[in-house]
């Protein structure tokens, strides 16, 4: 894919261009100004520029509640796994096992101390800031900070650049800042292709990460897992080992549409919500040495509140979210096993698959879905929507694609 252009945050003209690109919901790579790079001041949170592993050990090292993902093998690959989700029937995938990593909690100091002794690697992902919206007109919002941070690290948050944050939320049209999460991991840490339901300002504090991005409509070639699967929001396609027999649309659907970014120390990548991203930290010598670990910090912004009054035509990321709601409807009507049948029926209805057989989907729910899609998207876009987001084969394979010979990313 094409390499993203980097904008200089120290140039008023380039910063203005970066904001305009963010407002168009396109990925943006931002370099620090020369002065900020020299002084190691981080974007949005200047004091985070000094957050190497030694600093983090000193100022949040003893708290035992840090979430850590442990790799199950030498692939150094990490996926979130949720076999229980509120309001979802996960029974159809109850036998799906963890494929790459498992979850534990430990202190930051123990995470670092265990690194040289572990047979497999681990990846720390700790929420440092969380904002829960008010649930009623007279209810306050709730803000919480990680209890593991000491007074010095809490003081770092008081240096938040409110002016730049206001610019991002104004000219950049980002929603409310909802969450910040710390990521610390060794060389070649791999987070396979997935999307988030938040806009993300991804800040690299130490080391560098290589990120491959695809727009939401690349779902046609990435084959997302269904919403009732423990790996919901991940691609079934393994970009490290593409199986063209199992995923025949992948190469054609993805050709020429990816974007590549290497995010170095002090740089920030804007990842729009529902954009697919495949993330690997750079390969370095001494991968088990805590001093060589990659350190990143994400600022996530609410993008879902706009669903309450979406504009038409729907933005690309809303169409991926709309597909999720079609799946929810199918599961609510007839359980998670009905999702594939509904997808097959819709494919036949729009001419993407042979018709003339009864697959057991009642006429009324498929008509409701189809008519609503036609109303929202129009005939041409409805055909593209069904082909891209609701392909029946998405609901087939249950486990993530297994690589025959794991290799270093």
Short mmCIF file of N, CA and C in Angstrom, two decimals, residues 249-325:
data_model
loop_
_atom_site.label_atom_id
_atom_site.label_comp_id
_atom_site.label_asym_id
_atom_site.label_seq_id
_atom_site.Cartn_x
_atom_site.Cartn_y
_atom_site.Cartn_z
N UNK A 249 -11.57 -13.98 -2.14
CA UNK A 249 -11.76 -12.57 -2.52
C UNK A 249 -10.65 -11.67 -1.98
N UNK A 250 -9.79 -12.19 -1.13
CA UNK A 250 -8.86 -11.34 -0.39
C UNK A 250 -7.95 -10.53 -1.30
N UNK A 251 -7.22 -11.19 -2.17
CA UNK A 251 -6.20 -10.47 -2.94
C UNK A 251 -6.82 -9.41 -3.84
N UNK A 252 -7.91 -9.75 -4.53
CA UNK A 252 -8.54 -8.77 -5.42
C UNK A 252 -9.14 -7.61 -4.62
N UNK A 253 -9.80 -7.92 -3.50
CA UNK A 253 -10.49 -6.87 -2.73
C UNK A 253 -9.51 -5.93 -2.04
N UNK A 254 -8.32 -6.43 -1.70
CA UNK A 254 -7.37 -5.61 -0.94
C UNK A 254 -6.31 -4.96 -1.80
N UNK A 255 -6.19 -5.38 -3.05
CA UNK A 255 -5.11 -4.89 -3.91
C UNK A 255 -5.15 -3.37 -4.04
N UNK A 256 -4.05 -2.72 -3.70
CA UNK A 256 -3.90 -1.29 -3.91
C UNK A 256 -4.64 -0.40 -2.96
N UNK A 257 -5.33 -0.94 -1.95
CA UNK A 257 -6.14 -0.06 -1.11
C UNK A 257 -5.56 0.14 0.29
N UNK A 258 -4.48 -0.53 0.64
CA UNK A 258 -3.90 -0.37 1.97
C UNK A 258 -3.04 0.88 2.07
N UNK A 259 -2.80 1.31 3.29
CA UNK A 259 -1.87 2.41 3.58
C UNK A 259 -0.91 1.93 4.66
N UNK A 260 0.35 2.36 4.56
CA UNK A 260 1.39 1.89 5.46
C UNK A 260 1.97 3.08 6.22
N UNK A 261 2.21 2.88 7.51
CA UNK A 261 2.85 3.92 8.32
C UNK A 261 3.82 3.26 9.29
N UNK A 262 5.00 3.85 9.43
CA UNK A 262 5.92 3.49 10.50
C UNK A 262 5.89 4.63 11.49
N UNK A 263 5.42 4.36 12.69
CA UNK A 263 5.24 5.39 13.72
C UNK A 263 6.45 5.34 14.64
N UNK A 264 7.30 6.37 14.56
CA UNK A 264 8.51 6.41 15.36
C UNK A 264 8.31 7.16 16.66
N UNK A 265 9.36 7.22 17.45
CA UNK A 265 9.28 7.89 18.76
C UNK A 265 8.83 9.34 18.60
N UNK A 266 7.84 9.71 19.39
CA UNK A 266 7.32 11.07 19.37
C UNK A 266 6.27 11.32 18.31
N UNK A 267 6.03 10.34 17.42
CA UNK A 267 5.06 10.53 16.35
C UNK A 267 3.69 10.02 16.77
N UNK A 268 2.67 10.51 16.06
CA UNK A 268 1.28 10.18 16.37
C UNK A 268 0.58 9.77 15.08
N UNK A 269 -0.17 8.68 15.15
CA UNK A 269 -0.98 8.23 14.00
C UNK A 269 -2.45 8.33 14.36
N UNK A 270 -3.21 9.04 13.53
CA UNK A 270 -4.67 9.06 13.69
C UNK A 270 -5.25 7.89 12.92
N UNK A 271 -5.95 7.00 13.66
CA UNK A 271 -6.64 5.85 13.06
C UNK A 271 -8.14 6.08 13.22
N UNK A 272 -8.86 6.38 12.14
CA UNK A 272 -10.31 6.61 12.27
C UNK A 272 -11.03 5.36 12.77
N UNK A 273 -12.13 5.56 13.46
CA UNK A 273 -12.90 4.42 13.94
C UNK A 273 -13.33 3.55 12.76
N UNK A 274 -13.36 2.24 13.01
CA UNK A 274 -13.76 1.23 12.04
C UNK A 274 -12.77 1.06 10.88
N UNK A 275 -11.61 1.71 10.96
CA UNK A 275 -10.55 1.42 9.99
C UNK A 275 -9.78 0.22 10.51
N UNK A 276 -9.52 -0.69 9.60
CA UNK A 276 -8.76 -1.89 9.94
C UNK A 276 -7.29 -1.54 10.13
N UNK A 277 -6.65 -2.12 11.15
CA UNK A 277 -5.23 -1.89 11.35
C UNK A 277 -4.54 -3.15 11.87
N UNK A 278 -3.39 -3.40 11.31
CA UNK A 278 -2.55 -4.57 11.59
C UNK A 278 -1.23 -4.00 12.11
N UNK A 279 -0.87 -4.30 13.36
CA UNK A 279 0.18 -3.56 14.06
C UNK A 279 1.30 -4.50 14.51
N UNK A 280 2.54 -4.14 14.17
CA UNK A 280 3.69 -4.93 14.62
C UNK A 280 4.79 -3.98 15.08
N UNK A 281 5.32 -4.22 16.28
CA UNK A 281 6.45 -3.41 16.73
C UNK A 281 7.71 -3.84 15.98
N UNK A 282 8.64 -2.91 15.86
CA UNK A 282 9.85 -3.18 15.07
C UNK A 282 10.64 -4.34 15.69
N UNK A 283 11.36 -5.03 14.82
CA UNK A 283 12.22 -6.12 15.27
C UNK A 283 13.55 -5.53 15.74
N UNK A 284 13.91 -5.81 16.99
CA UNK A 284 15.14 -5.27 17.57
C UNK A 284 15.96 -6.39 18.20
N UNK A 285 17.22 -6.11 18.44
CA UNK A 285 18.06 -7.04 19.17
C UNK A 285 17.71 -6.97 20.65
N UNK A 286 17.91 -8.06 21.38
CA UNK A 286 17.64 -8.06 22.81
C UNK A 286 16.18 -7.85 23.12
N UNK A 287 15.30 -8.60 22.45
CA UNK A 287 13.87 -8.37 22.57
C UNK A 287 13.35 -8.59 23.98
N UNK A 288 14.05 -9.39 24.80
CA UNK A 288 13.59 -9.62 26.17
C UNK A 288 14.12 -8.59 27.15
N UNK A 289 14.95 -7.67 26.68
CA UNK A 289 15.49 -6.62 27.54
C UNK A 289 14.42 -5.55 27.74
N UNK A 290 13.99 -5.29 28.99
CA UNK A 290 12.93 -4.29 29.21
C UNK A 290 13.27 -2.92 28.64
N UNK A 291 14.56 -2.57 28.61
CA UNK A 291 14.94 -1.25 28.10
C UNK A 291 14.67 -1.10 26.61
N UNK A 292 14.55 -2.22 25.89
CA UNK A 292 14.33 -2.15 24.44
C UNK A 292 12.86 -2.29 24.07
N UNK A 293 11.97 -2.40 25.06
CA UNK A 293 10.56 -2.62 24.76
C UNK A 293 9.91 -1.39 24.14
N UNK A 294 8.92 -1.65 23.30
CA UNK A 294 8.10 -0.59 22.71
C UNK A 294 7.10 -0.08 23.75
N UNK A 295 6.93 1.25 23.79
CA UNK A 295 5.94 1.88 24.68
C UNK A 295 5.05 2.79 23.83
N UNK A 296 3.74 2.57 23.91
CA UNK A 296 2.77 3.36 23.13
C UNK A 296 1.65 3.80 24.05
N UNK A 297 0.97 4.87 23.65
CA UNK A 297 -0.17 5.39 24.42
C UNK A 297 -1.26 5.80 23.43
N UNK A 298 -2.45 5.25 23.61
CA UNK A 298 -3.58 5.59 22.74
C UNK A 298 -4.51 6.57 23.43
N UNK A 299 -4.99 7.55 22.67
CA UNK A 299 -6.09 8.41 23.08
C UNK A 299 -7.28 8.04 22.20
N UNK A 300 -8.32 7.47 22.81
CA UNK A 300 -9.51 7.06 22.07
C UNK A 300 -10.62 8.08 22.26
N UNK A 301 -11.30 8.41 21.17
CA UNK A 301 -12.36 9.42 21.17
C UNK A 301 -13.67 8.78 20.73
N UNK A 302 -14.74 9.18 21.39
CA UNK A 302 -16.07 8.64 21.10
C UNK A 302 -16.50 9.02 19.69
N UNK A 303 -16.80 8.01 18.88
CA UNK A 303 -17.34 8.26 17.54
C UNK A 303 -18.75 7.71 17.40
N UNK A 304 -19.22 6.97 18.41
CA UNK A 304 -20.50 6.27 18.29
C UNK A 304 -21.70 7.15 18.64
N UNK A 305 -21.48 8.23 19.40
CA UNK A 305 -22.61 9.09 19.76
C UNK A 305 -23.26 9.71 18.53
N UNK A 306 -22.47 9.85 17.44
CA UNK A 306 -23.03 10.40 16.20
C UNK A 306 -24.07 9.48 15.58
N UNK A 307 -24.14 8.23 16.03
CA UNK A 307 -25.15 7.31 15.51
C UNK A 307 -26.56 7.75 15.87
N UNK A 308 -26.69 8.57 16.91
CA UNK A 308 -28.03 8.99 17.33
C UNK A 308 -28.70 9.84 16.25
N UNK A 309 -27.92 10.56 15.47
CA UNK A 309 -28.49 11.37 14.39
C UNK A 309 -27.51 11.38 13.22
N UNK A 310 -27.35 10.23 12.55
CA UNK A 310 -26.35 10.13 11.48
C UNK A 310 -26.75 10.94 10.25
N UNK A 311 -25.74 11.43 9.56
CA UNK A 311 -25.98 12.15 8.32
C UNK A 311 -26.13 11.15 7.18
N UNK A 312 -26.81 11.58 6.12
CA UNK A 312 -26.96 10.76 4.92
C UNK A 312 -26.32 11.47 3.74
N UNK A 313 -25.61 10.77 2.87
CA UNK A 313 -25.35 9.33 2.92
C UNK A 313 -24.46 8.96 4.11
N UNK A 314 -24.60 7.73 4.58
CA UNK A 314 -23.85 7.30 5.74
C UNK A 314 -22.35 7.32 5.44
N UNK A 315 -21.54 7.82 6.39
CA UNK A 315 -20.08 7.69 6.23
C UNK A 315 -19.68 6.22 6.20
N UNK A 316 -18.50 5.94 5.65
CA UNK A 316 -18.05 4.56 5.47
C UNK A 316 -18.05 3.77 6.77
N UNK A 317 -17.60 4.41 7.87
CA UNK A 317 -17.49 3.64 9.11
C UNK A 317 -18.87 3.31 9.68
N UNK A 318 -19.87 4.14 9.39
CA UNK A 318 -21.22 3.84 9.85
C UNK A 318 -21.79 2.64 9.10
N UNK A 319 -21.37 2.43 7.86
CA UNK A 319 -21.89 1.28 7.11
C UNK A 319 -21.35 -0.02 7.68
N UNK A 320 -20.10 -0.03 8.14
CA UNK A 320 -19.60 -1.21 8.84
C UNK A 320 -20.35 -1.42 10.15
N UNK A 321 -20.65 -0.34 10.85
CA UNK A 321 -21.43 -0.45 12.09
C UNK A 321 -22.86 -0.90 11.78
N UNK A 322 -23.43 -0.41 10.67
CA UNK A 322 -24.77 -0.84 10.26
C UNK A 322 -24.80 -2.35 10.04
N UNK A 323 -23.76 -2.90 9.43
CA UNK A 323 -23.70 -4.35 9.22
C UNK A 323 -23.73 -5.10 10.54
N UNK A 324 -23.09 -4.54 11.55
CA UNK A 324 -23.14 -5.17 12.88
C UNK A 324 -24.57 -5.23 13.39
N UNK A 325 -25.32 -4.16 13.17
CA UNK A 325 -26.69 -4.11 13.67
C UNK A 325 -27.61 -5.06 12.89
#
